[in-house]
CSV table of N, CA, C and O in Angstrom, one decimal:
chain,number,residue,atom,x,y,z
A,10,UNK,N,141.3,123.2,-15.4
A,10,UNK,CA,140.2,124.0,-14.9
A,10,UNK,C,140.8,125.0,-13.9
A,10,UNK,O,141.5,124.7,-12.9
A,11,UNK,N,140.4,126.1,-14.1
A,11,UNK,CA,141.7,127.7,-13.4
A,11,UNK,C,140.0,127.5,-11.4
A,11,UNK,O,140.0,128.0,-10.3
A,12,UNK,N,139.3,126.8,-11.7
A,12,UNK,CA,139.1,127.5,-10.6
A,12,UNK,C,138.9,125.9,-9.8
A,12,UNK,O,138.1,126.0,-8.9
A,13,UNK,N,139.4,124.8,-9.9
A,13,UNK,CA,140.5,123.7,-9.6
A,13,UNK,C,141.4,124.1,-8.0
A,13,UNK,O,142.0,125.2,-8.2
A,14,UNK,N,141.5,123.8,-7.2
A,14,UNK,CA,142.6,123.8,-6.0
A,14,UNK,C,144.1,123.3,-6.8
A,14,UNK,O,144.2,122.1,-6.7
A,15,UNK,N,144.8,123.7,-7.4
A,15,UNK,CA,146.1,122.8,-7.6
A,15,UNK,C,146.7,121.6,-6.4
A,15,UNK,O,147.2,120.6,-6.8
A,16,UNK,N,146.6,121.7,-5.7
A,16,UNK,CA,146.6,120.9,-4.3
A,16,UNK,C,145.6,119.5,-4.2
A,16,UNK,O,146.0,118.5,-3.6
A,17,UNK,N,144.9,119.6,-4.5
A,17,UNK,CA,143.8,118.8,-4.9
A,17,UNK,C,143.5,118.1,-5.4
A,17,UNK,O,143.1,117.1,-5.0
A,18,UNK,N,143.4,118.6,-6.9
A,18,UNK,CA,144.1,117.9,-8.2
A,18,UNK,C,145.2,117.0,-7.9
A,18,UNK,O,145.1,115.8,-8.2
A,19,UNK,N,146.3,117.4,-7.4
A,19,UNK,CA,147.7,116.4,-7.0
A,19,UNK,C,147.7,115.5,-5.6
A,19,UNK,O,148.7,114.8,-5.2
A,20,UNK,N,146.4,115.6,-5.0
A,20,UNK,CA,145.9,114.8,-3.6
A,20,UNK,C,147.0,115.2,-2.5
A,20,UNK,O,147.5,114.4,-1.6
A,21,UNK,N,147.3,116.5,-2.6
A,21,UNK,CA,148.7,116.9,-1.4
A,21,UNK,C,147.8,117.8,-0.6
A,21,UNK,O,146.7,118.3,-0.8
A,22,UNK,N,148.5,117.8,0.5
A,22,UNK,CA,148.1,118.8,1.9
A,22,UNK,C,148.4,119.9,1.1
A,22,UNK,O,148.8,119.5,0.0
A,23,UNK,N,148.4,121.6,1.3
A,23,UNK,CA,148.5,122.5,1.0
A,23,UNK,C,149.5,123.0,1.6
A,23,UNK,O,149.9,124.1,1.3
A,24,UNK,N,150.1,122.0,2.8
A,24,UNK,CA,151.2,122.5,3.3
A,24,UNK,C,152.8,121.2,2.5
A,24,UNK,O,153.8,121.0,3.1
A,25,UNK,N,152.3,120.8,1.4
A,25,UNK,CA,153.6,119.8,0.8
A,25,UNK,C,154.6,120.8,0.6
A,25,UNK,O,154.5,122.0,0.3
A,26,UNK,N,155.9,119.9,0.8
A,26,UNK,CA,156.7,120.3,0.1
A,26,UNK,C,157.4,120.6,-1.2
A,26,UNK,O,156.5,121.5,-1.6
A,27,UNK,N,157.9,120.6,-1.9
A,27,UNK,CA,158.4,120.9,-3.5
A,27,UNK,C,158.7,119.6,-3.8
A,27,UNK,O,158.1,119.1,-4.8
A,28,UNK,N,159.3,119.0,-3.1
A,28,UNK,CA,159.6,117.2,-3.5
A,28,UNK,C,158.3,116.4,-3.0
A,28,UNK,O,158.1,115.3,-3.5
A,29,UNK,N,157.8,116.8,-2.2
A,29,UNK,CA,156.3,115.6,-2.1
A,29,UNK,C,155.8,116.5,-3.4
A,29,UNK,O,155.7,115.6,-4.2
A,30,UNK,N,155.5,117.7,-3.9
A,30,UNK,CA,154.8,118.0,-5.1
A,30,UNK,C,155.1,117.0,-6.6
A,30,UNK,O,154.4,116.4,-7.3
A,31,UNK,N,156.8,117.3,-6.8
A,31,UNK,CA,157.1,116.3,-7.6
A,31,UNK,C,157.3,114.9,-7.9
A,31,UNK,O,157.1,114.3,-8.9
A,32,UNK,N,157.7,114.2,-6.3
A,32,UNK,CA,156.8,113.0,-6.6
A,32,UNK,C,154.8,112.5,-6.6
A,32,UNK,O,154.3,111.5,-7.1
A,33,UNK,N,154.4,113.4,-6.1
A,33,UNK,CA,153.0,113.4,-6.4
A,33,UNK,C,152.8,113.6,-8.0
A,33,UNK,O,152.2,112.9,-8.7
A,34,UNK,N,153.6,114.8,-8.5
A,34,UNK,CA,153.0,114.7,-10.0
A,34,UNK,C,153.8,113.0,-11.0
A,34,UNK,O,153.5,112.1,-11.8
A,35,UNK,N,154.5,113.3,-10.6
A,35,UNK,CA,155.4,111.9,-11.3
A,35,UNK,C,154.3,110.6,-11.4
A,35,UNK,O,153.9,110.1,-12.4
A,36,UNK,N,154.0,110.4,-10.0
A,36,UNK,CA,153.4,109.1,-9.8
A,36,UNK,C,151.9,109.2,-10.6
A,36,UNK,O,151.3,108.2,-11.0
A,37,UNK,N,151.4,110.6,-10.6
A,37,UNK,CA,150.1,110.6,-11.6
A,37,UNK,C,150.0,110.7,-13.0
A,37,UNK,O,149.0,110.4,-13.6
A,38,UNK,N,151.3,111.4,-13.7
A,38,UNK,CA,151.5,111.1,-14.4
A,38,UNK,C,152.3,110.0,-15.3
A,38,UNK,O,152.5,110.1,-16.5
A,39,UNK,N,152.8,108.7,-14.5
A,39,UNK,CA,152.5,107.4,-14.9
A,39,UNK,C,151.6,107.2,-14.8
A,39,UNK,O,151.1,106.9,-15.8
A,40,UNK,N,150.9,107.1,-13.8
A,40,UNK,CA,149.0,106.4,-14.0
A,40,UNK,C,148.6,107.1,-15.4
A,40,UNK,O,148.2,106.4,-16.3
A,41,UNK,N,148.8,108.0,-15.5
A,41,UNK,CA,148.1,108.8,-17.0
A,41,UNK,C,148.6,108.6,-18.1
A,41,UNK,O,147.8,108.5,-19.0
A,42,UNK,N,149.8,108.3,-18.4
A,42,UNK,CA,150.8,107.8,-18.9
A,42,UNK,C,149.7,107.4,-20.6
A,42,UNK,O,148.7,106.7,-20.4
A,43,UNK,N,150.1,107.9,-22.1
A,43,UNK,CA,148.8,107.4,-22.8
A,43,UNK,C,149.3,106.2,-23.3
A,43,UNK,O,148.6,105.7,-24.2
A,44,UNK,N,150.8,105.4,-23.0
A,44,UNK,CA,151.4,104.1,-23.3
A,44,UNK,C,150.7,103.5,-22.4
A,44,UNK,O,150.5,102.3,-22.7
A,45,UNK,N,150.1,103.8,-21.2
A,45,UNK,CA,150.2,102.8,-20.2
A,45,UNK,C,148.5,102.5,-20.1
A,45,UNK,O,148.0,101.7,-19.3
A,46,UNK,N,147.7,103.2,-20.9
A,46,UNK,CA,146.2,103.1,-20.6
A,46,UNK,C,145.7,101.8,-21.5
A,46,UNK,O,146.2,101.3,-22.6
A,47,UNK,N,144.9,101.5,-21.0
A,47,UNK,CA,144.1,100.0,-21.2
A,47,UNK,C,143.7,100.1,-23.0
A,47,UNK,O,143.2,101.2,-23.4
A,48,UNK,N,143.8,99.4,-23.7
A,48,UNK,CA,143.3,99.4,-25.4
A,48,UNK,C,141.8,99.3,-25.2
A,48,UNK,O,141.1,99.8,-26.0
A,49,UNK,N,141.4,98.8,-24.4
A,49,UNK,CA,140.2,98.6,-23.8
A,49,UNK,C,139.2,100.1,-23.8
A,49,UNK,O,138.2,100.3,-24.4
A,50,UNK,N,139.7,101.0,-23.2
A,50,UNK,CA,139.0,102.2,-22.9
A,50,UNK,C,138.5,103.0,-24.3
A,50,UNK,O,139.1,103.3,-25.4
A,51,UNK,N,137.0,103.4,-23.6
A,51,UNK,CA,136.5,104.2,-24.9
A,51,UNK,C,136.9,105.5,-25.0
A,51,UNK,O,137.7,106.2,-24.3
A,52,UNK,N,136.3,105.8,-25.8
A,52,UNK,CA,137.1,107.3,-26.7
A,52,UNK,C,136.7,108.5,-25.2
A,52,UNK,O,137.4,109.4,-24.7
A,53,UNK,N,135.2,108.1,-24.8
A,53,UNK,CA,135.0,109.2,-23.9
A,53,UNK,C,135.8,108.9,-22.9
A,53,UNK,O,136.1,109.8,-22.2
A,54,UNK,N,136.2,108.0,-22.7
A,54,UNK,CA,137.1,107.4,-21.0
A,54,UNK,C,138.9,108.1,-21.6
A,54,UNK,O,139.8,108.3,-20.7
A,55,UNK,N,139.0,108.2,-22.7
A,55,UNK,CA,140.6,108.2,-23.2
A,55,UNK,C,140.2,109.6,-23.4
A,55,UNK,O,141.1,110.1,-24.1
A,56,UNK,N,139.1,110.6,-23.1
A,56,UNK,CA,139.2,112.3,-23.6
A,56,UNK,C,139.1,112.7,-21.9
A,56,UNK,O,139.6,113.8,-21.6
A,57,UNK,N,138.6,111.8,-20.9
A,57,UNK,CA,138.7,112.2,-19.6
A,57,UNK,C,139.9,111.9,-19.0
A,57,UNK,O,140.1,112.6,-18.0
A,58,UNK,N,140.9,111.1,-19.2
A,58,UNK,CA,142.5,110.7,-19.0
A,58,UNK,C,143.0,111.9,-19.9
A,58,UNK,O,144.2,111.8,-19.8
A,59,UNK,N,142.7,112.7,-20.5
A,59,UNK,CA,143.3,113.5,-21.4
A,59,UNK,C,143.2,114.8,-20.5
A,59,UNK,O,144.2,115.4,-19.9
A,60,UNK,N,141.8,115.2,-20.6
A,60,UNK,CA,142.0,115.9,-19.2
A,60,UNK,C,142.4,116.1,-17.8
A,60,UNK,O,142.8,117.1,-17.2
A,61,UNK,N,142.1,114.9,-17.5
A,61,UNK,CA,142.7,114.9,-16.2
A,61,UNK,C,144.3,115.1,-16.1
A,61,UNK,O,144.8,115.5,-15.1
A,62,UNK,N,144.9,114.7,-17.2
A,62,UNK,CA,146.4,114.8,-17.9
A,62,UNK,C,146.9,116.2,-18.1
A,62,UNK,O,148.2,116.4,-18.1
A,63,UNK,N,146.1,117.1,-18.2
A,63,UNK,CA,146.5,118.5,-18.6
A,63,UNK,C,145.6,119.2,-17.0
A,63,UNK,O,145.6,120.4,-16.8
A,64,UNK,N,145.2,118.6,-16.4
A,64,UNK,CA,144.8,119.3,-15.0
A,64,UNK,C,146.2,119.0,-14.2
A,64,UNK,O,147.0,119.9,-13.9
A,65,UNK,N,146.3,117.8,-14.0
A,65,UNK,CA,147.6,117.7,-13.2
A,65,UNK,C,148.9,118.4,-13.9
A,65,UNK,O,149.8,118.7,-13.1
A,66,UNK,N,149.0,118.4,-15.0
A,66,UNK,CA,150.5,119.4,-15.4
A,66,UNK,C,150.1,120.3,-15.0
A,66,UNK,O,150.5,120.7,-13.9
A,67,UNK,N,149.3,121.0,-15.5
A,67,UNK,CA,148.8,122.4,-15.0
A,67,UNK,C,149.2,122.7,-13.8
A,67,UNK,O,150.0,123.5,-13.4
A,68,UNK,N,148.5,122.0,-13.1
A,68,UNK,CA,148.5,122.0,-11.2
A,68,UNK,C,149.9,122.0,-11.0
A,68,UNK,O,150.4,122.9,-10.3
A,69,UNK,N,150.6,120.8,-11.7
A,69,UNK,CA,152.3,120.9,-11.4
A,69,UNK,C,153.0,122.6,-11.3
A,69,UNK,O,153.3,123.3,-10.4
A,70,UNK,N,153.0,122.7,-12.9
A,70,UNK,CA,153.5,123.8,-13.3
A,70,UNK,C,153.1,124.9,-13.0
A,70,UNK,O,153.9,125.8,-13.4
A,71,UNK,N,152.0,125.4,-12.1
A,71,UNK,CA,151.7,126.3,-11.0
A,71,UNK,C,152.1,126.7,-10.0
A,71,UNK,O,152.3,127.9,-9.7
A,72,UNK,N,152.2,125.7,-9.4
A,72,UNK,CA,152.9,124.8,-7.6
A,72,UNK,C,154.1,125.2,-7.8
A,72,UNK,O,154.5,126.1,-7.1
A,73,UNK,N,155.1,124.7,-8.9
A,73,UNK,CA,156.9,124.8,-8.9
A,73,UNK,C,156.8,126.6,-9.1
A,73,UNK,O,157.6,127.4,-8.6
A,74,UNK,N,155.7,126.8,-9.7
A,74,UNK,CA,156.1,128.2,-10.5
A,74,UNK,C,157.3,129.0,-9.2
A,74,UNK,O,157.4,128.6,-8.1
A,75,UNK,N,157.9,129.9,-9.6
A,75,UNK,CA,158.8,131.0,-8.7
A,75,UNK,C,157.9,131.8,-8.0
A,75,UNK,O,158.0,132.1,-6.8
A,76,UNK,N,157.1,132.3,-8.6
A,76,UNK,CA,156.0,133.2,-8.1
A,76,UNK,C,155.2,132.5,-7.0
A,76,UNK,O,155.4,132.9,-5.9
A,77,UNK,N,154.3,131.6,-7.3
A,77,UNK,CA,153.7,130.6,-6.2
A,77,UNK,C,154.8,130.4,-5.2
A,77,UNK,O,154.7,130.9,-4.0
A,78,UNK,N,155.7,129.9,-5.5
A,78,UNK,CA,156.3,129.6,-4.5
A,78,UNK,C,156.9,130.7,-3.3
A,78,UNK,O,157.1,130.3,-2.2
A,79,UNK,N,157.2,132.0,-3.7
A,79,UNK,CA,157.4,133.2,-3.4
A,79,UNK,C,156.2,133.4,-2.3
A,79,UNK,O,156.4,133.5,-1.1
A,80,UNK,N,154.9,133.5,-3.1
A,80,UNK,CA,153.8,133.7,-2.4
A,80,UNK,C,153.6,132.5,-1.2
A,80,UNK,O,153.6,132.9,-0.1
A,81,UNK,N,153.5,131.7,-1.4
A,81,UNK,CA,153.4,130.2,-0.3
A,81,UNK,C,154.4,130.6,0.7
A,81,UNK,O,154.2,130.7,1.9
A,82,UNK,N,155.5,130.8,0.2
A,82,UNK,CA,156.2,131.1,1.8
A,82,UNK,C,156.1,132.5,2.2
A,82,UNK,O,156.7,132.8,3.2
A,83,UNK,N,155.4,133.6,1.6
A,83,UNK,CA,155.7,134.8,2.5
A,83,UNK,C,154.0,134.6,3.3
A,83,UNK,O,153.6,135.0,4.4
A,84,UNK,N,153.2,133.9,2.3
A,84,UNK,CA,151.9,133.4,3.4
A,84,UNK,C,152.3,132.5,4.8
A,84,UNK,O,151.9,132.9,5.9
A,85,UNK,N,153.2,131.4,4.5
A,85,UNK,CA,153.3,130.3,5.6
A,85,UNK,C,154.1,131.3,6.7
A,85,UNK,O,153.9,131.2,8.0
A,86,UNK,N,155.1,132.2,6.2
A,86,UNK,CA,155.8,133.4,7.1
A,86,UNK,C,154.7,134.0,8.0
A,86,UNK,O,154.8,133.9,9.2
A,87,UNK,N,153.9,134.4,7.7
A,87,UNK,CA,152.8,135.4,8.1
A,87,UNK,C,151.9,134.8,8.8
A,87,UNK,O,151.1,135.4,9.5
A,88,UNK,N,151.9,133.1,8.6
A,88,UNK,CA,151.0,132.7,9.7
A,88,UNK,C,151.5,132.2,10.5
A,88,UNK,O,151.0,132.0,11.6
A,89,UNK,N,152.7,131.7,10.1
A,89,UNK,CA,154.1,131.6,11.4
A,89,UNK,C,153.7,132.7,12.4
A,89,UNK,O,153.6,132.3,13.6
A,90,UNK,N,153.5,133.8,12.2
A,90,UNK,CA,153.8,135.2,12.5
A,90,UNK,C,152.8,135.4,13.6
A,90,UNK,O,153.0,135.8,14.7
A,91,UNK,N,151.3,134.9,13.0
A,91,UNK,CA,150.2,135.0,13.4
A,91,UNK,C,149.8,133.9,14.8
A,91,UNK,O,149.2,134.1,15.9
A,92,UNK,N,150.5,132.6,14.1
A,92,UNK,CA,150.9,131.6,15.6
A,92,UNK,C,151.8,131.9,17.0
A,92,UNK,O,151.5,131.5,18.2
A,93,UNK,N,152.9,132.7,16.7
A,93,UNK,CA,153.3,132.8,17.5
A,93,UNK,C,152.8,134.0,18.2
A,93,UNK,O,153.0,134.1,19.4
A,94,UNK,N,152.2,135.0,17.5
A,94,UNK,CA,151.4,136.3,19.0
A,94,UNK,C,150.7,135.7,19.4
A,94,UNK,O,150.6,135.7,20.6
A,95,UNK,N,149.7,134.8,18.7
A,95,UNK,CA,148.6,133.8,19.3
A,95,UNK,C,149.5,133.0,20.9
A,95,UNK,O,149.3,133.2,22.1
A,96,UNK,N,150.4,132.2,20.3
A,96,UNK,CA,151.0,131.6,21.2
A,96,UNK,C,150.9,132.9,23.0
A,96,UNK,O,150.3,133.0,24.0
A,97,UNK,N,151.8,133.6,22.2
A,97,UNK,CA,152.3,134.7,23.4
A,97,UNK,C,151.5,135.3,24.2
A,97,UNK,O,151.6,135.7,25.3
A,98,UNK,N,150.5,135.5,23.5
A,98,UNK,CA,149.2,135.9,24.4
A,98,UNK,C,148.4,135.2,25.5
A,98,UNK,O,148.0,135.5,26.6
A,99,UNK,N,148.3,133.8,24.6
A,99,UNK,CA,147.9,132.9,25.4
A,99,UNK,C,148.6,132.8,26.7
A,99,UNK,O,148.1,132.8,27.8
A,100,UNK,N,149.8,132.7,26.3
A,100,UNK,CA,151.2,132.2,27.3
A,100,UNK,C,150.8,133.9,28.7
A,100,UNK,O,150.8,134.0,30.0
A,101,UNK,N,150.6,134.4,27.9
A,101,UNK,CA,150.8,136.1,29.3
A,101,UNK,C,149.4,135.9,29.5
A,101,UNK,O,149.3,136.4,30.7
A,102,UNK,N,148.0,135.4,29.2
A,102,UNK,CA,146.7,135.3,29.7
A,102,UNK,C,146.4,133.9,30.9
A,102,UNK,O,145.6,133.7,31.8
A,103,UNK,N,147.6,133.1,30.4
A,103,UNK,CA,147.9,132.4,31.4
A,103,UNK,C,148.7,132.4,32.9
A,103,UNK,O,148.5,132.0,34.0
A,104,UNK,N,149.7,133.3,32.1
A,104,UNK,CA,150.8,133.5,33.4
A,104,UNK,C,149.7,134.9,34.3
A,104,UNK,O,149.6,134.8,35.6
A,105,UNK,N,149.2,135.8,33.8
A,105,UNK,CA,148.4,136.7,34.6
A,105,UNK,C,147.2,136.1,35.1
A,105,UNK,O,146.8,136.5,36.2
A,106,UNK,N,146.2,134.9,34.2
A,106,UNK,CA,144.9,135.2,35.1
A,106,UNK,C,144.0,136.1,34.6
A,106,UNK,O,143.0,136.3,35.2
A,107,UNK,N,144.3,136.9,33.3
A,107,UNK,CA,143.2,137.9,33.1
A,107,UNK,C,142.9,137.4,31.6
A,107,UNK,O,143.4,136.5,31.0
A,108,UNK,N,141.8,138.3,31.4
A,108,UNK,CA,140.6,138.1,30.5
A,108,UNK,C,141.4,138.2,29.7
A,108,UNK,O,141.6,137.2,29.1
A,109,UNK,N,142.5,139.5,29.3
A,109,UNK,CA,142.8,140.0,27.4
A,109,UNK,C,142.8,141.8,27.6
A,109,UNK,O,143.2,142.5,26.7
A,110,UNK,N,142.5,142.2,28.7
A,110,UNK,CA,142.4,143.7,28.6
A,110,UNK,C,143.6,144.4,28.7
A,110,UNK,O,144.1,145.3,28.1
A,111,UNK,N,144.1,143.7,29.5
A,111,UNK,CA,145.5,144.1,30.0
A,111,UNK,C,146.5,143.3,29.2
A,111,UNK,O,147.6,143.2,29.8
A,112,UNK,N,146.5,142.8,28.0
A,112,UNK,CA,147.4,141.9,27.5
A,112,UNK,C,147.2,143.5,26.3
A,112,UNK,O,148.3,144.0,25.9
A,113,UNK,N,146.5,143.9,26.1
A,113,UNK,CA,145.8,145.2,24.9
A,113,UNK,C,147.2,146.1,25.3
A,113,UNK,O,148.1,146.5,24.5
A,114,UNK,N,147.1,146.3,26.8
A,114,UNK,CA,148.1,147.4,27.6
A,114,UNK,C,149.2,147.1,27.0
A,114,UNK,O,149.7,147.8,26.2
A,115,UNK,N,149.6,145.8,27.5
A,115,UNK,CA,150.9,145.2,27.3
A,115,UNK,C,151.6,144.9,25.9
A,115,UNK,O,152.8,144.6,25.8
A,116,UNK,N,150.9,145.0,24.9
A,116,UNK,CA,151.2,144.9,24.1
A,116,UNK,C,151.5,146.6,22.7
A,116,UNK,O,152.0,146.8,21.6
A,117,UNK,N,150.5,147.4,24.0
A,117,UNK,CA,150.9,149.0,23.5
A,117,UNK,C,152.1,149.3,24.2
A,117,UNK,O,152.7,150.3,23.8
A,118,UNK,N,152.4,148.9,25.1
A,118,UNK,CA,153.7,149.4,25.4
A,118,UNK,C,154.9,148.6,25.4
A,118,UNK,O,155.8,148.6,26.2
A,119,UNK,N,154.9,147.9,24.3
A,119,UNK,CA,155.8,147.5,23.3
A,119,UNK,C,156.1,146.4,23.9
A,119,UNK,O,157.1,145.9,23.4
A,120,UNK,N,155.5,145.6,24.9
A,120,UNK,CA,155.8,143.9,25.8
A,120,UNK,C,155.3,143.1,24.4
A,120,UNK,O,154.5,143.5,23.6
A,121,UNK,N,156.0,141.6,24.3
A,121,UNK,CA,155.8,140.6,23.5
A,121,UNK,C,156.0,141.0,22.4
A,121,UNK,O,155.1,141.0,21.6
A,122,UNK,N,157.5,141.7,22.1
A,122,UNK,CA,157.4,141.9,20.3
A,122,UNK,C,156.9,143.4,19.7
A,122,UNK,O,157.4,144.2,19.0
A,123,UNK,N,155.7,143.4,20.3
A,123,UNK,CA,154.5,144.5,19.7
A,123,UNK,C,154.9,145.5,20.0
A,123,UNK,O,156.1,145.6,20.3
A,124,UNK,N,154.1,146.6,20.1
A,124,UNK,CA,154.4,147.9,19.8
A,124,UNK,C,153.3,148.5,19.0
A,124,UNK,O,152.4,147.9,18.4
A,125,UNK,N,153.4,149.7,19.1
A,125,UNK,CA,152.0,150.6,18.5
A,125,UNK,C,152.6,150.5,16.9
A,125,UNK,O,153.7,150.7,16.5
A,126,UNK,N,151.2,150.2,16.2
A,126,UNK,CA,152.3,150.3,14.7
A,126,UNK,C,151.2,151.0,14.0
A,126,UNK,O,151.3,151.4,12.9
């Protein structure tokens, strides 16, 4: 299902790694496994293990993709990016005492990184 979280489907944080991803898909696909399902289960119970079977590859083969992965880190980069002005401002709103007006100044005249862009 394309409008599915891949993350979700695989029960991982959105911040996993590549190897918690692959052991997350591993471990769900033994539970899915169609050697390993009950002789017991009905046809509709064995067409929902079927799906849920091609949700989680899916979700796998997403997640590894090159492209995803490309994208996931130039996102996690950028909020890296976003944490630390956050940080820095805080840090100079603290060491001054002021509201944020003067952090505006300080950051047009190129203090903390910044600069007019």
């Amino acid at each position: 299902d394309p409008t599915m979280d891949p993350y979700t489907i695989l029960s991982l944080p959105p911040t996993a790694t590549e190897a918690e991803i692959k052991k997350a898909f591993r471990t769900q696909m033994l539970q899915l496994n169609p050697d390993r399902l009950s002789p017991t289960l009905t046809d509709e119970s064995i067409a929902a293990v079927r799906v849920t079977f091609h949700n989680v590859k899916d979700a796998y083969e997403f997640l590894i993709s090159p492209i995803h992965m490309t994208s996931k880190r130039l996102y996690m980069a950028k909020m890296a990016s976003q944490r630390a002005d956050y940080e820095r401002r805080e840090a100079y709103l603290r060491r001054s005492g002021d509201k944020g007006d003067s952090y505006t100044a300080y950051i047009a005249q190129g203090g903390a990184g910044g600069g007019v862009s």
